[in-house]
Amino acid sequence: MHRGSHSEVIRGDARACFEVLLDFERYSAWQGAVRRCEVLERDAEGRGSLVETELDLKIRSARYVLRYHYDPPRRIWWEYVEGDLRSIDGEYRFEERGDGTTLATYEVGVDLGFPVPGRVARTVAERALRTAVAELRDRVERDGAPA
């Protein structure tokens, strides 16, 4: 399993970051690797609890289903249910800094289920982590929380 994390400061509050991530149906509009994202089940508050995603991994596509958990607006975490990968788990954490910005941290562990040389895996994982947080930052700073 390859694990990593990346943090960035986002101009916006934790609630805006949290709300953007709850809008699964629009992921493909602002996350470059996401081909499709569909909510299969919702919790009592209407948030996606079981979500299917299809990614373009460049070397191949991958489909997986994750179960999401929430601690609004500070944390969203997920666990692997099924799909083309062997495993994926992770979380987003949001820490408001008191100056109108939020420190967003994305942490993920992925086992693709097929061998990837260590150096290649680290390079791809680091790029994916940076890109995921940068795309969230750009989305929040450009549009704010979804209406």
Coordinates of N, CA and C in Angstrom, one line a residue:
M1 N 0.9 -1.2 0.0 CA 0.0 0.0 0.0 C 0.9 1.2 0.0
H2 N 0.6 2.2 -0.8 CA 1.3 3.5 -0.9 C 0.5 4.5 -0.1
R3 N 1.1 5.1 0.9 CA 0.4 6.1 1.7 C 1.1 7.5 1.5
G4 N 0.3 8.5 1.6 CA 0.9 9.9 1.5 C -0.1 10.9 2.0
S5 N 0.4 12.1 2.1 CA -0.5 13.2 2.5 C 0.1 14.5 1.9
H6 N -0.8 15.5 1.7 CA -0.4 16.8 1.2 C -1.4 17.8 1.8
S7 N -0.9 19.0 2.1 CA -1.6 20.1 2.7 C -1.4 21.4 1.9
E8 N -2.5 22.2 1.9 CA -2.4 23.5 1.2 C -3.3 24.4 2.0
V9 N -3.0 25.7 1.9 CA -3.9 26.7 2.5 C -4.8 27.2 1.4
I10 N -6.1 27.2 1.8 CA -7.2 27.6 0.8 C -7.8 28.9 1.4
R11 N -8.0 29.8 0.5 CA -8.7 31.1 0.8 C -10.2 30.8 0.9
G12 N -10.7 30.5 2.0 CA -12.1 30.1 2.3 C -12.2 29.4 3.6
D13 N -13.4 29.2 4.1 CA -13.6 28.6 5.4 C -13.7 27.1 5.2
A14 N -13.6 26.4 6.3 CA -13.7 24.9 6.3 C -15.1 24.4 5.8
R15 N -16.1 25.2 6.1 CA -17.5 24.8 5.6 C -17.5 24.7 4.1
A16 N -16.9 25.7 3.4 CA -16.9 25.8 2.0 C -16.1 24.6 1.4
C17 N -15.0 24.3 2.0 CA -14.2 23.1 1.5 C -15.0 21.8 1.7
F18 N -15.6 21.7 2.9 CA -16.5 20.5 3.2 C -17.6 20.4 2.2
E19 N -18.3 21.4 1.9 CA -19.5 21.4 1.1 C -19.1 21.1 -0.4
V20 N -18.0 21.6 -0.8 CA -17.5 21.2 -2.2 C -17.3 19.7 -2.3
L21 N -16.7 19.1 -1.3 CA -16.5 17.7 -1.4 C -17.8 16.9 -1.2
L22 N -18.8 17.4 -0.7 CA -20.1 16.7 -0.6 C -20.8 16.7 -2.0
D23 N -20.4 17.5 -2.9 CA -21.1 17.6 -4.2 C -20.5 16.6 -5.2
F24 N -20.7 15.3 -4.9 CA -20.1 14.3 -5.7 C -20.4 14.3 -7.1
E25 N -21.6 14.6 -7.4 CA -22.1 14.6 -8.8 C -21.3 15.6 -9.7
R26 N -20.7 16.6 -9.1 CA -20.0 17.6 -9.9 C -18.4 17.4 -9.9
Y27 N -18.0 16.3 -9.3 CA -16.5 16.0 -9.3 C -15.9 16.1 -10.6
S28 N -16.5 15.4 -11.6 CA -15.9 15.4 -12.9 C -15.7 16.7 -13.6
A29 N -16.4 17.7 -13.1 CA -16.3 19.1 -13.7 C -15.0 19.8 -13.2
W30 N -14.5 19.4 -12.0 CA -13.3 20.1 -11.5 C -12.2 19.2 -11.0
Q31 N -12.4 17.9 -11.0 CA -11.3 17.0 -10.7 C -10.9 16.3 -12.0
G32 N -9.7 16.6 -12.5 CA -9.2 16.1 -13.8 C -9.2 14.6 -14.0
A33 N -8.9 13.9 -12.9 CA -8.9 12.4 -13.1 C -10.2 11.7 -13.0
V34 N -11.2 12.4 -12.5 CA -12.5 11.8 -12.3 C -13.3 11.8 -13.6
R35 N -13.7 10.6 -14.1 CA -14.5 10.5 -15.3 C -16.0 10.5 -14.9
R36 N -16.3 9.9 -13.8 CA -17.7 9.8 -13.4 C -17.7 9.6 -11.8
C37 N -18.8 10.1 -11.2 CA -19.0 9.9 -9.8 C -20.5 9.9 -9.5
E38 N -20.9 8.8 -8.9 CA -22.3 8.6 -8.6 C -22.6 8.2 -7.2
V39 N -23.6 8.9 -6.6 CA -24.0 8.6 -5.2 C -24.9 7.4 -5.3
L40 N -24.6 6.3 -4.6 CA -25.4 5.1 -4.6 C -26.4 5.0 -3.4
E41 N -25.9 5.6 -2.3 CA -26.8 5.7 -1.1 C -26.5 7.0 -0.4
R42 N -27.5 7.5 0.3 CA -27.3 8.7 1.1 C -27.6 8.5 2.6
D43 N -27.0 9.3 3.4 CA -27.3 9.1 4.9 C -28.5 9.9 5.2
A44 N -28.9 9.9 6.5 CA -30.1 10.6 6.9 C -30.1 12.1 6.7
E45 N -28.9 12.7 6.5 CA -28.8 14.1 6.2 C -28.7 14.4 4.7
G46 N -28.8 13.4 3.9 CA -28.8 13.6 2.4 C -27.4 13.6 1.8
R47 N -26.4 13.3 2.6 CA -25.0 13.3 2.1 C -24.7 11.9 1.5
G48 N -23.8 11.9 0.5 CA -23.4 10.6 -0.1 C -22.8 9.7 1.0
S49 N -23.3 8.5 1.2 CA -22.6 7.6 2.1 C -22.0 6.5 1.4
L50 N -22.5 6.1 0.2 CA -21.9 5.1 -0.6 C -21.8 5.7 -2.0
V51 N -20.5 5.8 -2.5 CA -20.3 6.5 -3.8 C -19.4 5.7 -4.7
E52 N -19.8 5.7 -5.9 CA -19.0 5.0 -7.0 C -18.3 6.0 -7.8
T53 N -17.0 5.8 -8.0 CA -16.2 6.7 -8.8 C -15.4 6.0 -9.9
E54 N -15.3 6.6 -11.0 CA -14.4 6.0 -12.1 C -13.3 7.1 -12.4
L55 N -12.1 6.6 -12.3 CA -10.9 7.5 -12.5 C -10.2 7.1 -13.7
D56 N -9.5 8.1 -14.3 CA -8.6 7.9 -15.4 C -7.2 8.0 -14.8
L57 N -6.6 6.8 -14.6 CA -5.3 6.7 -14.0 C -4.1 6.8 -15.0
K58 N -4.4 7.2 -16.2 CA -3.4 7.4 -17.3 C -3.0 6.0 -17.8
I59 N -2.6 5.1 -16.9 CA -2.2 3.8 -17.4 C -3.4 2.8 -17.6
R60 N -4.5 3.2 -17.0 CA -5.8 2.5 -17.2 C -6.8 3.2 -16.4
S61 N -8.1 2.8 -16.5 CA -9.1 3.4 -15.7 C -9.4 2.5 -14.5
A62 N -10.0 3.1 -13.5 CA -10.3 2.3 -12.3 C -11.7 2.7 -11.8
R63 N -12.5 1.8 -11.4 CA -13.8 2.0 -10.8 C -13.7 1.5 -9.3
Y64 N -14.3 2.3 -8.4 CA -14.3 1.8 -7.0 C -15.5 2.4 -6.3
V65 N -15.9 1.8 -5.2 CA -17.0 2.2 -4.4 C -16.4 2.5 -3.0
L66 N -16.7 3.7 -2.4 CA -16.3 4.0 -1.1 C -17.4 4.3 -0.2
R67 N -17.3 4.0 1.1 CA -18.2 4.4 2.1 C -17.7 5.6 2.8
Y68 N -18.4 6.7 2.8 CA -18.0 8.0 3.4 C -18.6 8.2 4.8
H69 N -17.8 8.9 5.6 CA -18.1 9.3 7.0 C -17.8 10.7 7.2
Y70 N -18.5 11.4 8.1 CA -18.4 12.9 8.2 C -18.3 13.4 9.6
D71 N -17.5 14.4 9.8 CA -17.4 15.1 11.0 C -17.4 16.6 10.6
P72 N -18.6 17.2 10.3 CA -18.6 18.5 9.7 C -18.2 19.6 10.6
P73 N -17.5 20.6 10.1 CA -16.9 20.7 8.8 C -15.4 20.4 8.8
R74 N -15.0 19.6 9.8 CA -13.6 19.4 10.0 C -13.0 18.2 9.2
R75 N -13.8 17.2 9.0 CA -13.2 15.9 8.4 C -14.2 15.1 7.6
I76 N -13.7 14.6 6.5 CA -14.4 13.6 5.7 C -13.5 12.4 5.5
W77 N -13.9 11.2 5.8 CA -13.0 10.1 5.6 C -13.8 8.9 4.9
W78 N -13.1 8.0 4.4 CA -13.7 7.0 3.6 C -13.0 5.7 3.7
E79 N -13.7 4.6 3.4 CA -13.1 3.3 3.3 C -13.6 2.5 2.1
Y80 N -12.8 1.7 1.6 CA -13.0 0.9 0.4 C -14.1 -0.1 0.6
V81 N -15.0 -0.3 -0.4 CA -16.0 -1.3 -0.3 C -15.8 -2.3 -1.4
E82 N -15.6 -1.8 -2.7 CA -15.3 -2.8 -3.8 C -14.8 -2.0 -5.0
G83 N -14.3 -2.8 -6.0 CA -13.9 -2.1 -7.2 C -12.7 -2.8 -7.8
D84 N -12.0 -2.0 -8.7 CA -10.9 -2.5 -9.5 C -9.6 -2.4 -8.7
L85 N -9.5 -1.6 -7.7 CA -8.3 -1.5 -6.8 C -8.4 -2.6 -5.7
R86 N -7.2 -2.8 -5.1 CA -7.2 -3.8 -4.0 C -7.7 -3.0 -2.7
S87 N -7.4 -1.8 -2.6 CA -7.8 -1.0 -1.4 C -7.5 0.5 -1.6
I88 N -8.3 1.3 -1.0 CA -8.1 2.7 -0.9 C -8.8 3.3 0.3
D89 N -8.1 4.0 1.1 CA -8.8 4.7 2.2 C -8.1 6.0 2.4
G90 N -8.8 6.9 3.1 CA -8.2 8.2 3.3 C -9.1 9.2 3.9
E91 N -8.7 10.5 3.9 CA -9.5 11.5 4.6 C -9.0 12.9 4.1
Y92 N -10.0 13.8 4.2 CA -9.7 15.3 4.1 C -9.9 15.8 5.5
R93 N -9.0 16.7 6.0 CA -9.1 17.4 7.3 C -9.0 18.9 7.0
F94 N -9.8 19.7 7.7 CA -9.9 21.1 7.5 C -9.7 21.8 8.8
E95 N -8.7 22.7 8.8 CA -8.4 23.5 10.0 C -8.4 25.0 9.7
E96 N -9.4 25.7 10.2 CA -9.4 27.1 9.9 C -8.3 27.8 10.7
R97 N -7.7 28.8 10.0 CA -6.5 29.5 10.6 C -6.8 30.8 11.2
G98 N -8.1 31.3 11.1 CA -8.5 32.5 11.8 C -8.3 33.7 10.9
D99 N -7.8 33.6 9.7 CA -7.5 34.7 8.9 C -8.3 34.6 7.6
G100 N -9.4 33.8 7.6 CA -10.2 33.6 6.4 C -9.7 32.5 5.5
T101 N -8.7 31.8 6.0 CA -8.1 30.7 5.2 C -8.3 29.4 6.0
T102 N -8.1 28.3 5.3 CA -8.2 26.9 5.9 C -7.1 26.1 5.4
L103 N -6.5 25.4 6.3 CA -5.4 24.4 6.0 C -6.2 23.1 5.7
A104 N -6.1 22.7 4.4 CA -6.7 21.5 3.9 C -5.6 20.4 3.8
T105 N -5.9 19.3 4.4 CA -4.9 18.1 4.3 C -5.7 16.9 3.8
Y106 N -5.1 16.4 2.7 CA -5.6 15.1 2.1 C -4.6 14.0 2.4
E107 N -5.1 12.9 2.9 CA -4.3 11.8 3.2 C -4.9 10.6 2.6
V108 N -4.1 9.7 1.9 CA -4.7 8.6 1.3 C -3.7 7.4 1.3
G109 N -4.3 6.2 1.3 CA -3.5 5.0 1.2 C -4.2 4.2 0.0
V110 N -3.3 3.8 -0.9 CA -3.9 3.1 -2.1 C -3.0 1.9 -2.4
D111 N -3.7 0.8 -2.7 CA -3.1 -0.4 -3.2 C -3.8 -0.7 -4.5
L112 N -3.1 -0.5 -5.6 CA -3.7 -0.6 -7.0 C -4.0 -2.0 -7.3
G113 N -3.4 -3.0 -6.6 CA -3.7 -4.4 -6.9 C -2.8 -5.0 -8.0
F114 N -1.9 -4.2 -8.5 CA -0.9 -4.7 -9.5 C 0.4 -4.0 -9.2
P115 N 1.5 -4.7 -9.5 CA 2.8 -4.2 -9.1 C 3.2 -2.9 -9.9
V116 N 3.7 -1.9 -9.1 CA 4.2 -0.7 -9.7 C 5.6 -0.4 -9.0
P117 N 6.6 -0.2 -9.8 CA 7.9 0.1 -9.2 C 7.8 1.2 -8.1
G118 N 8.5 1.0 -7.0 CA 8.5 2.0 -5.9 C 8.6 3.4 -6.2
R119 N 9.7 3.7 -7.0 CA 9.9 5.1 -7.4 C 8.8 5.7 -8.3
V120 N 8.3 4.9 -9.2 CA 7.2 5.3 -10.0 C 5.9 5.5 -9.2
A121 N 5.7 4.6 -8.3 CA 4.5 4.7 -7.4 C 4.6 6.0 -6.5
R122 N 5.7 6.2 -6.0 CA 5.9 7.4 -5.1 C 5.7 8.7 -6.0
T123 N 6.2 8.8 -7.2 CA 6.1 10.0 -8.0 C 4.7 10.2 -8.4
V124 N 4.0 9.1 -8.8 CA 2.6 9.2 -9.2 C 1.7 9.6 -8.0
A125 N 2.0 9.0 -6.9 CA 1.2 9.3 -5.7 C 1.4 10.7 -5.2
E126 N 2.6 11.2 -5.2 CA 2.9 12.6 -4.8 C 2.2 13.6 -5.7
R127 N 2.2 13.3 -7.0 CA 1.6 14.2 -8.0 C 0.0 14.2 -7.8
A128 N -0.5 13.0 -7.6 CA -2.0 12.9 -7.4 C -2.4 13.6 -6.1
L129 N -1.6 13.5 -5.0 CA -2.0 14.2 -3.8 C -2.0 15.7 -4.0
R130 N -0.9 16.2 -4.6 CA -0.8 17.6 -4.8 C -1.9 18.1 -5.7
T131 N -2.2 17.4 -6.8 CA -3.3 17.8 -7.7 C -4.6 17.8 -7.1
A132 N -4.9 16.7 -6.2 CA -6.3 16.7 -5.6 C -6.5 17.9 -4.7
V133 N -5.5 18.3 -3.9 CA -5.7 19.4 -3.0 C -5.7 20.7 -3.8
A134 N -4.9 20.8 -4.8 CA -4.8 22.0 -5.7 C -6.2 22.2 -6.4
E135 N -6.8 21.1 -6.9 CA -8.1 21.2 -7.6 C -9.2 21.6 -6.6
L136 N -9.1 21.1 -5.4 CA -10.1 21.5 -4.4 C -9.9 23.0 -4.1
R137 N -8.6 23.5 -3.9 CA -8.3 24.9 -3.6 C -8.9 25.8 -4.7
D138 N -8.6 25.4 -6.0 CA -9.0 26.2 -7.1 C -10.6 26.3 -7.1
R139 N -11.2 25.1 -6.9 CA -12.7 25.1 -6.9 C -13.3 26.0 -5.8
V140 N -12.8 25.9 -4.6 CA -13.3 26.7 -3.5 C -13.0 28.2 -3.7
E141 N -11.8 28.5 -4.1 CA -11.5 29.9 -4.3 C -12.2 30.5 -5.5
R142 N -12.5 29.8 -6.5 CA -13.2 30.3 -7.7 C -14.7 30.4 -7.4
D143 N -15.3 29.4 -6.8 CA -16.8 29.3 -6.8 C -17.4 29.3 -5.4
G144 N -16.6 29.1 -4.4 CA -17.1 29.0 -3.0 C -17.9 27.7 -2.8
A145 N -18.7 27.6 -1.8 CA -19.5 26.4 -1.5 C -20.7 26.3 -2.5
P146 N -21.0 25.1 -2.9 CA -22.2 24.9 -3.9 C -23.5 25.5 -3.2
A147 N -24.3 26.0 -4.1 CA -25.6 26.5 -3.6 C -26.6 25.4 -3.3

